mmCIF file of C-alpha atoms and ligand atoms in Angstrom:
data_model
loop_
_atom_site.group_PDB
_atom_site.id
_atom_site.type_symbol
_atom_site.label_atom_id
_atom_site.label_comp_id
_atom_site.label_asym_id
_atom_site.label_seq_id
_atom_site.Cartn_x
_atom_site.Cartn_y
_atom_site.Cartn_z
ATOM 1 C CA MET T 1 77.653 109.408 102.343
ATOM 2 C CA ASN T 2 76.825 106.420 100.708
ATOM 3 C CA ILE T 3 79.498 104.197 99.859
ATOM 4 C CA PHE T 4 79.646 101.443 97.170
ATOM 5 C CA ILE T 5 82.806 98.646 98.336
ATOM 6 C CA THR T 6 83.276 96.092 95.823
ATOM 7 C CA GLY T 7 85.323 93.399 97.378
ATOM 8 C CA GLY T 8 83.999 94.297 100.712
ATOM 9 C CA ALA T 9 83.700 90.768 101.972
ATOM 10 C CA GLY T 10 87.683 90.233 101.411
ATOM 11 C CA TYR T 11 90.542 90.607 103.776
ATOM 12 C CA ILE T 12 91.282 94.563 103.374
ATOM 13 C CA GLY T 13 87.590 95.013 102.054
ATOM 14 C CA SER T 14 85.787 93.884 105.085
ATOM 15 C CA HIS T 15 88.248 96.252 107.635
ATOM 16 C CA THR T 16 87.267 99.144 105.480
ATOM 17 C CA VAL T 17 83.508 98.099 105.698
ATOM 18 C CA LEU T 18 83.697 98.262 109.429
ATOM 19 C CA GLU T 19 85.458 101.580 109.685
ATOM 20 C CA ALA T 20 82.989 103.091 107.425
ATOM 21 C CA LEU T 21 80.154 101.660 109.716
ATOM 22 C CA ARG T 22 81.930 103.126 112.439
ATOM 23 C CA ARG T 23 82.183 106.590 110.584
ATOM 24 C CA ASN T 24 78.264 106.521 110.282
ATOM 25 C CA HIS T 25 78.224 105.759 106.612
ATOM 26 C CA ARG T 26 75.645 103.907 104.504
ATOM 27 C CA VAL T 27 77.327 101.008 102.675
ATOM 28 C CA PHE T 28 76.853 98.662 100.127
ATOM 29 C CA VAL T 29 79.167 95.594 99.496
ATOM 30 C CA PHE T 30 79.186 94.080 95.924
ATOM 31 C CA ASP T 31 81.262 90.597 96.045
ATOM 32 C CA SER T 32 81.125 87.518 94.341
ATOM 33 C CA LEU T 33 82.092 85.718 97.654
ATOM 34 C CA GLU T 34 84.390 83.674 95.341
ATOM 35 C CA ARG T 35 87.365 84.642 97.870
ATOM 36 C CA GLY T 36 85.480 86.537 100.406
ATOM 37 C CA TYR T 37 82.792 85.811 103.355
ATOM 38 C CA ARG T 38 79.268 86.448 104.507
ATOM 39 C CA GLU T 39 80.721 85.556 107.780
ATOM 40 C CA ALA T 40 83.159 88.202 107.420
ATOM 41 C CA LEU T 41 80.327 90.900 106.667
ATOM 42 C CA ASP T 42 77.666 89.479 109.594
ATOM 43 C CA ARG T 43 80.603 89.676 112.032
ATOM 44 C CA VAL T 44 81.820 93.565 110.825
ATOM 45 C CA GLN T 45 77.700 94.225 111.354
ATOM 46 C CA THR T 46 77.691 92.685 114.925
ATOM 47 C CA LEU T 47 81.272 94.864 115.815
ATOM 48 C CA ALA T 48 79.717 98.044 114.581
ATOM 49 C CA ASN T 49 76.293 97.471 115.346
ATOM 50 C CA ARG T 50 74.985 98.308 112.388
ATOM 51 C CA GLN T 51 73.656 96.991 109.058
ATOM 52 C CA ILE T 52 75.266 97.049 105.239
ATOM 53 C CA ILE T 53 73.203 95.949 102.250
ATOM 54 C CA PHE T 54 75.044 93.153 100.501
ATOM 55 C CA ILE T 55 74.524 92.633 96.880
ATOM 56 C CA GLN T 56 76.367 89.313 95.435
ATOM 57 C CA GLY T 57 77.506 89.822 91.762
ATOM 58 C CA ASP T 58 80.496 89.528 89.817
ATOM 59 C CA LEU T 59 82.115 92.366 87.971
ATOM 60 C CA ARG T 60 82.826 90.575 84.964
ATOM 61 C CA ASN T 61 79.022 90.327 84.373
ATOM 62 C CA ARG T 62 78.280 93.880 83.261
ATOM 63 C CA GLU T 63 74.080 93.303 84.374
ATOM 64 C CA ASP T 64 75.113 92.459 88.130
ATOM 65 C CA ILE T 65 77.468 95.939 88.266
ATOM 66 C CA ALA T 66 74.985 97.982 86.292
ATOM 67 C CA ASP T 67 71.931 96.558 88.302
ATOM 68 C CA ALA T 68 73.768 97.115 91.650
ATOM 69 C CA LEU T 69 74.970 100.964 90.916
ATOM 70 C CA LYS T 70 71.291 101.788 89.615
ATOM 71 C CA ASP T 71 69.635 100.529 92.730
ATOM 72 C CA THR T 72 72.047 101.944 95.260
ATOM 73 C CA LYS T 73 73.114 105.586 93.595
ATOM 74 C CA PRO T 74 76.462 105.506 95.936
ATOM 75 C CA GLU T 75 78.560 108.627 95.818
ATOM 76 C CA ILE T 76 81.582 106.895 95.945
ATOM 77 C CA VAL T 77 83.104 103.414 94.876
ATOM 78 C CA ILE T 78 86.009 102.174 96.781
ATOM 79 C CA HIS T 79 87.144 99.110 94.309
ATOM 80 C CA PHE T 80 88.787 96.176 96.112
ATOM 81 C CA ALA T 81 87.522 93.335 93.967
ATOM 82 C CA ALA T 82 90.289 91.501 92.053
ATOM 83 C CA TYR T 83 92.622 88.481 92.075
ATOM 84 C CA LYS T 84 96.104 88.897 94.200
ATOM 85 C CA SER T 85 97.875 85.836 94.101
ATOM 86 C CA VAL T 86 101.676 86.677 92.030
ATOM 87 C CA SER T 87 101.841 82.536 91.434
ATOM 88 C CA GLU T 88 98.465 82.229 90.290
ATOM 89 C CA GLY T 89 98.766 85.172 87.901
ATOM 90 C CA GLU T 90 101.855 83.538 86.523
ATOM 91 C CA LYS T 91 99.748 80.436 85.752
ATOM 92 C CA GLU T 92 96.396 82.117 84.284
ATOM 93 C CA PRO T 93 97.556 85.547 83.225
ATOM 94 C CA GLU T 94 94.015 85.783 81.031
ATOM 95 C CA LYS T 95 91.640 85.174 84.526
ATOM 96 C CA TYR T 96 93.589 88.024 85.707
ATOM 97 C CA TYR T 97 93.485 90.441 82.730
ATOM 98 C CA ARG T 98 89.916 89.480 82.808
ATOM 99 C CA SER T 99 89.077 89.906 86.068
ATOM 100 C CA ASN T 100 91.207 92.772 87.201
ATOM 101 C CA VAL T 101 91.778 94.886 84.110
ATOM 102 C CA GLU T 102 88.147 94.295 82.190
ATOM 103 C CA ALA T 103 86.173 93.978 85.169
ATOM 104 C CA THR T 104 87.535 97.754 85.885
ATOM 105 C CA VAL T 105 86.638 98.855 82.366
ATOM 106 C CA ILE T 106 83.209 97.748 83.142
ATOM 107 C CA LEU T 107 82.857 99.242 86.472
ATOM 108 C CA MET T 108 84.285 102.396 85.186
ATOM 109 C CA GLU T 109 81.733 102.333 82.331
ATOM 110 C CA GLU T 110 78.824 101.605 84.756
ATOM 111 C CA MET T 111 79.844 104.221 87.115
ATOM 112 C CA ILE T 112 79.672 106.841 84.491
ATOM 113 C CA LYS T 113 76.008 105.913 83.199
ATOM 114 C CA GLN T 114 74.927 106.389 86.671
ATOM 115 C CA ASN T 115 76.722 109.587 86.955
ATOM 116 C CA ILE T 116 78.962 108.561 90.143
ATOM 117 C CA ARG T 117 82.094 110.858 90.444
ATOM 118 C CA LYS T 118 84.607 109.430 92.817
ATOM 119 C CA ILE T 119 86.567 105.995 92.744
ATOM 120 C CA ILE T 120 89.534 104.738 95.658
ATOM 121 C CA PHE T 121 91.023 101.908 94.186
ATOM 122 C CA SER T 122 93.255 99.291 95.515
ATOM 123 C CA SER T 123 96.494 99.262 93.757
ATOM 124 C CA SER T 124 99.630 97.604 94.877
ATOM 125 C CA ALA T 125 103.519 98.041 95.436
ATOM 126 C CA ALA T 126 103.892 95.213 92.964
ATOM 127 C CA THR T 127 103.086 98.129 90.274
ATOM 128 C CA TYR T 128 106.704 99.222 90.953
ATOM 129 C CA GLY T 129 108.709 95.823 90.291
ATOM 130 C CA ILE T 130 112.334 95.752 91.622
ATOM 131 C CA LEU T 131 114.071 99.046 92.135
ATOM 132 C CA ASP T 132 117.352 99.432 93.203
ATOM 133 C CA ARG T 133 116.926 102.888 95.362
ATOM 134 C CA MET T 134 114.721 102.775 98.421
ATOM 135 C CA PRO T 135 112.223 104.062 99.708
ATOM 136 C CA ILE T 136 109.927 104.001 96.990
ATOM 137 C CA THR T 137 108.120 107.024 96.436
ATOM 138 C CA GLU T 138 105.330 108.053 93.970
ATOM 139 C CA GLN T 139 107.726 109.105 91.695
ATOM 140 C CA SER T 140 109.825 105.852 91.209
ATOM 141 C CA PRO T 141 109.602 104.184 88.130
ATOM 142 C CA THR T 142 106.782 101.557 87.527
ATOM 143 C CA ASN T 143 108.087 98.063 86.042
ATOM 144 C CA PRO T 144 106.104 95.396 87.274
ATOM 145 C CA ILE T 145 107.881 91.826 86.884
ATOM 146 C CA SER T 146 104.684 89.943 87.768
ATOM 147 C CA VAL T 147 101.292 89.480 85.465
ATOM 148 C CA TYR T 148 99.375 90.580 89.004
ATOM 149 C CA GLY T 149 101.671 93.461 89.301
ATOM 150 C CA LYS T 150 100.555 94.410 85.509
ATOM 151 C CA THR T 151 97.239 94.450 85.830
ATOM 152 C CA LYS T 152 97.130 96.468 88.854
ATOM 153 C CA LEU T 153 99.106 99.153 86.694
ATOM 154 C CA GLU T 154 96.748 98.410 83.660
ATOM 155 C CA MET T 155 93.476 99.112 86.216
ATOM 156 C CA GLU T 156 95.339 102.281 87.489
ATOM 157 C CA LYS T 157 95.508 103.261 83.516
ATOM 158 C CA VAL T 158 92.180 102.636 83.051
ATOM 159 C CA ILE T 159 90.861 104.554 86.134
ATOM 160 C CA ASN T 160 93.191 107.400 85.233
ATOM 161 C CA SER T 161 92.039 107.601 81.687
ATOM 162 C CA PHE T 162 88.309 107.803 82.839
ATOM 163 C CA THR T 163 89.215 109.911 85.460
ATOM 164 C CA LYS T 164 90.808 112.493 82.632
ATOM 165 C CA ASP T 165 87.956 111.946 80.288
ATOM 166 C CA TYR T 166 85.011 112.472 82.607
ATOM 167 C CA GLY T 167 86.554 114.739 85.319
ATOM 168 C CA LEU T 168 86.260 112.282 88.078
ATOM 169 C CA GLU T 169 87.739 112.453 91.295
ATOM 170 C CA ALA T 170 90.356 109.033 91.893
ATOM 171 C CA VAL T 171 92.394 107.856 94.291
ATOM 172 C CA ALA T 172 94.766 104.913 93.677
ATOM 173 C CA PHE T 173 96.279 103.422 96.893
ATOM 174 C CA ARG T 174 99.722 101.441 96.220
ATOM 175 C CA TYR T 175 99.516 99.292 99.408
ATOM 176 C CA PHE T 176 102.996 97.835 100.749
ATOM 177 C CA ASN T 177 102.550 94.629 102.319
ATOM 178 C CA ALA T 178 99.025 94.196 104.380
ATOM 179 C CA VAL T 179 99.130 92.633 107.717
ATOM 180 C CA GLY T 180 96.866 92.377 111.029
ATOM 181 C CA ALA T 181 93.390 92.043 112.030
ATOM 182 C CA ASP T 182 90.826 93.907 113.693
ATOM 183 C CA GLU T 183 91.535 94.576 117.306
ATOM 184 C CA SER T 184 88.520 92.569 118.114
ATOM 185 C CA GLY T 185 90.194 89.305 116.420
ATOM 186 C CA GLU T 186 86.626 88.751 114.804
ATOM 187 C CA ILE T 187 87.976 89.289 111.261
ATOM 188 C CA GLY T 188 90.867 88.893 109.675
ATOM 189 C CA GLU T 189 92.825 87.293 106.523
ATOM 190 C CA ASP T 190 91.143 84.201 105.834
ATOM 191 C CA PRO T 191 93.929 81.263 105.487
ATOM 192 C CA ARG T 192 92.303 79.810 102.181
ATOM 193 C CA HIS T 193 93.565 82.197 99.728
ATOM 194 C CA THR T 194 96.779 83.776 100.927
ATOM 195 C CA THR T 195 100.744 83.119 100.433
ATOM 196 C CA ASN T 196 101.836 85.865 102.335
ATOM 197 C CA LEU T 197 104.345 85.180 105.331
ATOM 198 C CA ILE T 198 102.717 86.515 108.628
ATOM 199 C CA PRO T 199 99.980 84.457 108.038
ATOM 200 C CA LEU T 200 101.657 81.252 107.251
ATOM 201 C CA VAL T 201 103.620 81.458 110.224
ATOM 202 C CA MET T 202 100.329 82.329 112.556
ATOM 203 C CA HIS T 203 99.088 79.043 111.036
ATOM 204 C CA THR T 204 102.306 77.199 111.541
ATOM 205 C CA LEU T 205 102.299 78.419 114.803
ATOM 206 C CA VAL T 206 98.672 77.085 115.269
ATOM 207 C CA GLY T 207 99.963 73.713 114.104
ATOM 208 C CA LYS T 208 97.774 73.691 110.890
ATOM 209 C CA ARG T 209 101.038 73.634 108.794
ATOM 210 C CA GLU T 210 104.112 71.559 109.630
ATOM 211 C CA LYS T 211 106.732 74.666 108.799
ATOM 212 C CA VAL T 212 107.261 77.667 106.875
ATOM 213 C CA TYR T 213 109.922 77.976 104.191
ATOM 214 C CA LEU T 214 112.284 81.205 104.360
ATOM 215 C CA PHE T 215 113.852 81.978 100.881
ATOM 216 C CA GLY T 216 117.402 82.895 101.213
ATOM 217 C CA ASP T 217 119.212 84.045 104.501
ATOM 218 C CA LYS T 218 122.648 85.240 102.932
ATOM 219 C CA PHE T 219 121.299 88.393 101.114
ATOM 220 C CA ASP T 220 122.970 91.798 102.116
ATOM 221 C CA THR T 221 120.761 92.836 104.584
ATOM 222 C CA ALA T 222 121.675 93.461 108.490
ATOM 223 C CA ASP T 223 120.617 89.773 109.103
ATOM 224 C CA GLY T 224 120.680 88.178 105.747
ATOM 225 C CA THR T 225 117.005 87.953 105.081
ATOM 226 C CA GLN T 226 114.584 89.590 102.900
ATOM 227 C CA GLU T 227 112.747 92.754 104.156
ATOM 228 C CA ARG T 228 109.440 94.334 103.799
ATOM 229 C CA ASP T 229 107.103 97.201 104.566
ATOM 230 C CA TYR T 230 104.277 95.704 106.817
ATOM 231 C CA ILE T 231 101.367 97.902 107.031
ATOM 232 C CA HIS T 232 98.363 97.170 109.521
ATOM 233 C CA VAL T 233 95.066 96.668 107.631
ATOM 234 C CA SER T 234 93.024 98.694 109.819
ATOM 235 C CA ASP T 235 95.569 101.751 108.875
ATOM 236 C CA LEU T 236 94.865 100.813 105.203
ATOM 237 C CA ALA T 237 90.944 100.942 106.023
ATOM 238 C CA THR T 238 91.734 104.066 107.739
ATOM 239 C CA ALA T 239 93.276 105.822 104.760
ATOM 240 C CA HIS T 240 90.211 104.613 102.655
ATOM 241 C CA LEU T 241 87.826 106.576 104.732
ATOM 242 C CA ASP T 242 90.022 109.510 105.034
ATOM 243 C CA ALA T 243 90.297 109.744 101.332
ATOM 244 C CA ALA T 244 86.462 109.133 100.871
ATOM 245 C CA GLU T 245 85.812 111.736 103.347
ATOM 246 C CA LYS T 246 87.637 114.831 101.096
ATOM 247 C CA SER T 247 87.436 116.485 98.191
ATOM 248 C CA PHE T 248 89.973 116.045 95.545
ATOM 249 C CA ASN T 249 90.660 117.733 92.358
ATOM 250 C CA ARG T 250 88.469 116.626 89.532
ATOM 251 C CA GLY T 251 90.378 114.906 86.394
ATOM 252 C CA GLU T 252 93.254 114.174 87.792
ATOM 253 C CA MET T 253 93.971 110.394 89.662
ATOM 254 C CA MET T 254 95.815 111.056 92.960
ATOM 255 C CA ILE T 255 98.755 108.265 93.260
ATOM 256 C CA LEU T 256 99.373 107.312 97.152
ATOM 257 C CA ASN T 257 101.498 104.739 98.653
ATOM 258 C CA LEU T 258 100.096 103.111 101.869
ATOM 259 C CA SER T 259 103.264 101.912 104.052
ATOM 260 C CA THR T 260 104.661 102.527 107.373
ATOM 261 C CA GLY T 261 108.209 103.590 105.766
ATOM 262 C CA GLN T 262 109.869 100.915 108.255
ATOM 263 C CA LYS T 263 111.060 97.401 106.667
ATOM 264 C CA THR T 264 110.887 94.586 108.768
ATOM 265 C CA SER T 265 113.324 91.356 107.924
ATOM 266 C CA CYS T 266 111.739 87.749 107.810
ATOM 267 C CA LEU T 267 113.835 87.114 110.774
ATOM 268 C CA GLU T 268 112.482 89.735 112.747
ATOM 269 C CA ILE T 269 109.079 88.575 112.053
ATOM 270 C CA PHE T 270 109.636 85.138 113.202
ATOM 271 C CA ARG T 271 111.361 86.564 116.444
ATOM 272 C CA LEU T 272 108.214 88.567 117.052
ATOM 273 C CA ALA T 273 105.863 86.123 116.125
ATOM 274 C CA GLN T 274 107.609 83.526 118.615
ATOM 275 C CA GLU T 275 107.697 86.159 121.425
ATOM 276 C CA ILE T 276 103.945 87.131 121.071
ATOM 277 C CA SER T 277 102.699 83.617 120.522
ATOM 278 C CA GLY T 278 104.808 82.019 123.051
ATOM 279 C CA LYS T 279 105.637 78.923 120.715
ATOM 280 C CA THR T 280 108.381 77.900 118.689
ATOM 281 C CA LEU T 281 108.056 78.233 115.064
ATOM 282 C CA ASN T 282 109.435 75.352 112.694
ATOM 283 C CA TYR T 283 111.130 76.847 109.511
ATOM 284 C CA GLU T 284 113.161 75.939 106.867
ATOM 285 C CA VAL T 285 116.013 77.759 104.912
ATOM 286 C CA VAL T 286 115.881 77.174 100.925
ATOM 287 C CA GLY T 287 117.007 78.895 98.273
ATOM 288 C CA PRO T 288 115.771 82.435 97.187
ATOM 289 C CA ARG T 289 112.950 82.839 94.914
ATOM 290 C CA GLN T 290 113.840 84.094 91.593
ATOM 291 C CA GLY T 291 112.449 87.938 90.960
ATOM 292 C CA ASP T 292 111.884 88.390 94.663
ATOM 293 C CA PRO T 293 113.268 91.666 95.390
ATOM 294 C CA VAL T 294 115.386 91.870 98.500
ATOM 295 C CA THR T 295 114.553 94.804 100.117
ATOM 296 C CA LEU T 296 111.205 96.932 99.362
ATOM 297 C CA TYR T 297 109.781 99.567 101.826
ATOM 298 C CA ALA T 298 108.148 102.771 100.779
ATOM 299 C CA ASP T 299 108.107 106.812 101.536
ATOM 300 C CA ASN T 300 104.381 107.753 102.840
ATOM 301 C CA SER T 301 104.892 111.464 103.379
ATOM 302 C CA LYS T 302 102.516 112.051 100.381
ATOM 303 C CA ALA T 303 99.889 110.286 101.762
ATOM 304 C CA LYS T 304 100.159 111.867 105.226
ATOM 305 C CA TYR T 305 100.371 114.998 103.372
ATOM 306 C CA ILE T 306 97.634 114.948 101.429
ATOM 307 C CA LEU T 307 95.528 112.902 103.820
ATOM 308 C CA GLY T 308 96.599 113.740 106.997
ATOM 309 C CA TRP T 309 96.441 110.283 107.965
ATOM 310 C CA LYS T 310 99.590 108.578 109.354
ATOM 311 C CA PRO T 311 99.769 104.478 110.178
ATOM 312 C CA ARG T 312 99.309 104.072 114.250
ATOM 313 C CA ARG T 313 100.242 100.452 114.403
ATOM 314 C CA ASP T 314 103.703 99.158 114.099
ATOM 315 C CA ILE T 315 104.894 95.778 113.264
ATOM 316 C CA LYS T 316 104.491 94.026 116.689
ATOM 317 C CA LYS T 317 100.788 95.484 117.199
ATOM 318 C CA SER T 318 100.286 93.888 113.596
ATOM 319 C CA ILE T 319 101.686 90.584 114.646
ATOM 320 C CA GLN T 320 99.672 90.638 118.307
ATOM 321 C CA ASP T 321 96.225 91.469 116.247
ATOM 322 C CA GLN T 322 97.298 88.854 113.648
ATOM 323 C CA TRP T 323 97.854 86.248 116.609
ATOM 324 C CA ARG T 324 94.717 87.027 118.387
ATOM 325 C CA TRP T 325 92.519 86.414 115.208
ATOM 326 C CA THR T 326 94.579 83.214 113.927
ATOM 327 C CA SER T 327 94.230 81.623 117.709
ATOM 328 C CA LYS T 328 90.574 82.607 117.663
ATOM 329 C CA TYR T 329 90.127 81.068 114.434
ATOM 330 C CA PRO T 330 92.364 78.982 112.839
ATOM 331 C CA ASN T 331 90.445 77.859 110.146
ATOM 332 C CA GLY T 332 89.434 81.356 109.446
ATOM 333 C CA TYR T 333 85.940 81.806 108.606
ATOM 334 C CA SER T 334 83.839 78.917 109.121
ATOM 335 C CA TYR T 335 84.693 75.739 106.877
HETATM 336 N N1 NAD G 1 96.544 91.885 100.506
HETATM 337 C C1 NAD G 1 97.428 92.651 100.419
HETATM 338 O O1 NAD G 1 98.618 92.553 100.644
HETATM 339 C C2 NAD G 1 97.576 93.757 99.003
HETATM 340 C C3 NAD G 1 98.499 94.482 98.868
HETATM 341 C C4 NAD G 1 98.142 95.598 97.775
HETATM 342 C C5 NAD G 1 97.086 95.109 97.201
HETATM 343 N N2 NAD G 1 96.183 94.756 97.137
HETATM 344 C C6 NAD G 1 94.940 94.994 96.700
HETATM 345 O O2 NAD G 1 94.014 94.957 97.450
HETATM 346 C C7 NAD G 1 92.504 94.399 97.251
HETATM 347 C C8 NAD G 1 91.937 93.718 98.292
HETATM 348 O O3 NAD G 1 92.839 92.654 98.810
HETATM 349 P P1 NAD G 1 92.357 91.672 99.724
HETATM 350 O O4 NAD G 1 93.572 91.092 100.406
HETATM 351 O O5 NAD G 1 91.124 92.213 100.619
HETATM 352 O O6 NAD G 1 91.912 90.209 98.659
HETATM 353 P P2 NAD G 1 90.657 89.235 99.227
HETATM 354 O O7 NAD G 1 91.087 88.445 98.035
HETATM 355 O O8 NAD G 1 90.936 89.100 100.557
HETATM 356 O O9 NAD G 1 89.626 90.407 98.854
HETATM 357 C C9 NAD G 1 88.927 90.486 97.523
HETATM 358 C C10 NAD G 1 87.392 90.120 97.148
HETATM 359 O O10 NAD G 1 87.056 90.833 95.998
HETATM 360 C C11 NAD G 1 86.210 89.639 95.532
HETATM 361 N N3 NAD G 1 86.260 89.535 93.991
HETATM 362 C C12 NAD G 1 87.371 89.244 93.476
HETATM 363 N N4 NAD G 1 87.100 89.521 92.029
HETATM 364 C C13 NAD G 1 85.687 89.665 91.989
HETATM 365 C C14 NAD G 1 84.612 89.850 91.058
HETATM 366 N N5 NAD G 1 85.377 89.623 89.640
HETATM 367 N N6 NAD G 1 83.557 90.304 91.310
HETATM 368 C C15 NAD G 1 83.373 90.269 92.581
HETATM 369 N N7 NAD G 1 83.807 90.400 93.612
HETATM 370 C C16 NAD G 1 85.169 89.888 93.586
HETATM 371 C C17 NAD G 1 86.526 88.618 96.179
HETATM 372 O O11 NAD G 1 85.355 87.404 96.323
HETATM 373 C C18 NAD G 1 86.990 89.099 97.395
HETATM 374 O O12 NAD G 1 86.129 88.922 98.518
HETATM 375 C C19 NAD G 1 93.079 93.651 96.113
HETATM 376 O O13 NAD G 1 92.692 94.469 94.850
HETATM 377 C C20 NAD G 1 94.457 93.655 95.920
HETATM 378 O O14 NAD G 1 94.936 93.280 94.746
HETATM 379 C C21 NAD G 1 96.256 93.739 98.244
#
C-alpha cells in the first residue's frame, strides 16, 4: 500500500513510519522538519533496511501539499503534523488554529482533488477536557479546556465533515500519554520540544536537568499524586497500521481511544525510573497546576474490538525503552 505520512519525522510519526516499512508498505513522509528530524528518518530506514521518500513541505502552504499528493498518489494519508504543546497553545492560539485546524482543511481539500479516500488522524485525550467519570470512553463528553485540545476537536470536526460529504474512510485516534521508544533505542522523543513527565524525568536522570517538579502530592489518589494512562509509542504505531490495513464504512469517521486502560501515578513513574536507571531522581514538590486533571485513564475496548489490536507493552517496558533511548542519546537527535 502507498501510505503518505504527514509529520512522519516527529516522535509518533517516525515510529509509525518504521512499523509501515516493517510491514512492507511504500512510505512517503511529508514534514516541515520544524519539530521533526531527518536523523530520525535516516535511523528508521537503517532499522527497517528499507527506504522512504521524503518531501519537505509545510501543510499551511497549499502548493507544498498539493504537489506532494499529486506526485505520490497515495491510497491513505496518516495525519500527525500539528503543534502539540498545551502551554504554547495558550500563548499563541492563532498559530495553533492555523497550523492545526486550517492546515487540516487544506490537507482534506487537496486529498479530495487527488481522489484519496482514506485518512487516519492523530487526535488526543485533550479533546475530553476534565471529566468526573473514569474510565473515559468514546461516548464521554468532549469539553476541551486548552487551546491545543480545542484545535484537536476542531480538526476531528473538519475531517468528519469531509468524510460525510465525500464518503471517505476515516479514523480518529484519541491517544492518551504517549511514552517509550523503539526497542532498539535508536529513535525516540527528542527532548527539545517536549514538556511531558517521563522525558523530563529521564533528562534529569542523565544529568541534563537539575530536577523535576512534581505538581502536587495531596490529591485524592492512592499515593497523593496525579495519575495518567501511558501508552507505548510502538503500540500506537501498530494501531495506525492495523487501521490502515482494515476497511471501514465510508462516510463515517470512527473515533477510537488508544490507551492501556491502566492508571499510573507520578510517584510510581519516579520509582520505576530510578529502579531501571539505577540512579536517584532529584525532584521538588510544588503546587498543583490549575486545570490539570487529577486522574485520567481510558477504556480501550472499542479499539480492541474494531481493530483486533491491543497494547503489548506495560509502563515498566515503556520506561525501560525510554531509558535506553535517553541514556544512548541524551541530546536526542544530533545537535
Ligand atoms: N505525543 C503525545 O503524547 C500525543 C498525545 C496525543 C496526541 N498527539 C498528537 O499526535 C501527533 C504527533 O505527535 P508527536 O508527539 O509525534 O509530535 P511531534 O512534534 O514530535 O511531531 C509532529 C511533526 O509534525 C511536523 N509538523 C508540524 N506542523 C507541520 C506543518 N504545518 N507542516 C508539516 N509538518 C509539520 C513537525 O515538524 C514534526 O515532525 C500530533 O498531532 C499530536 O497532537 C500526541
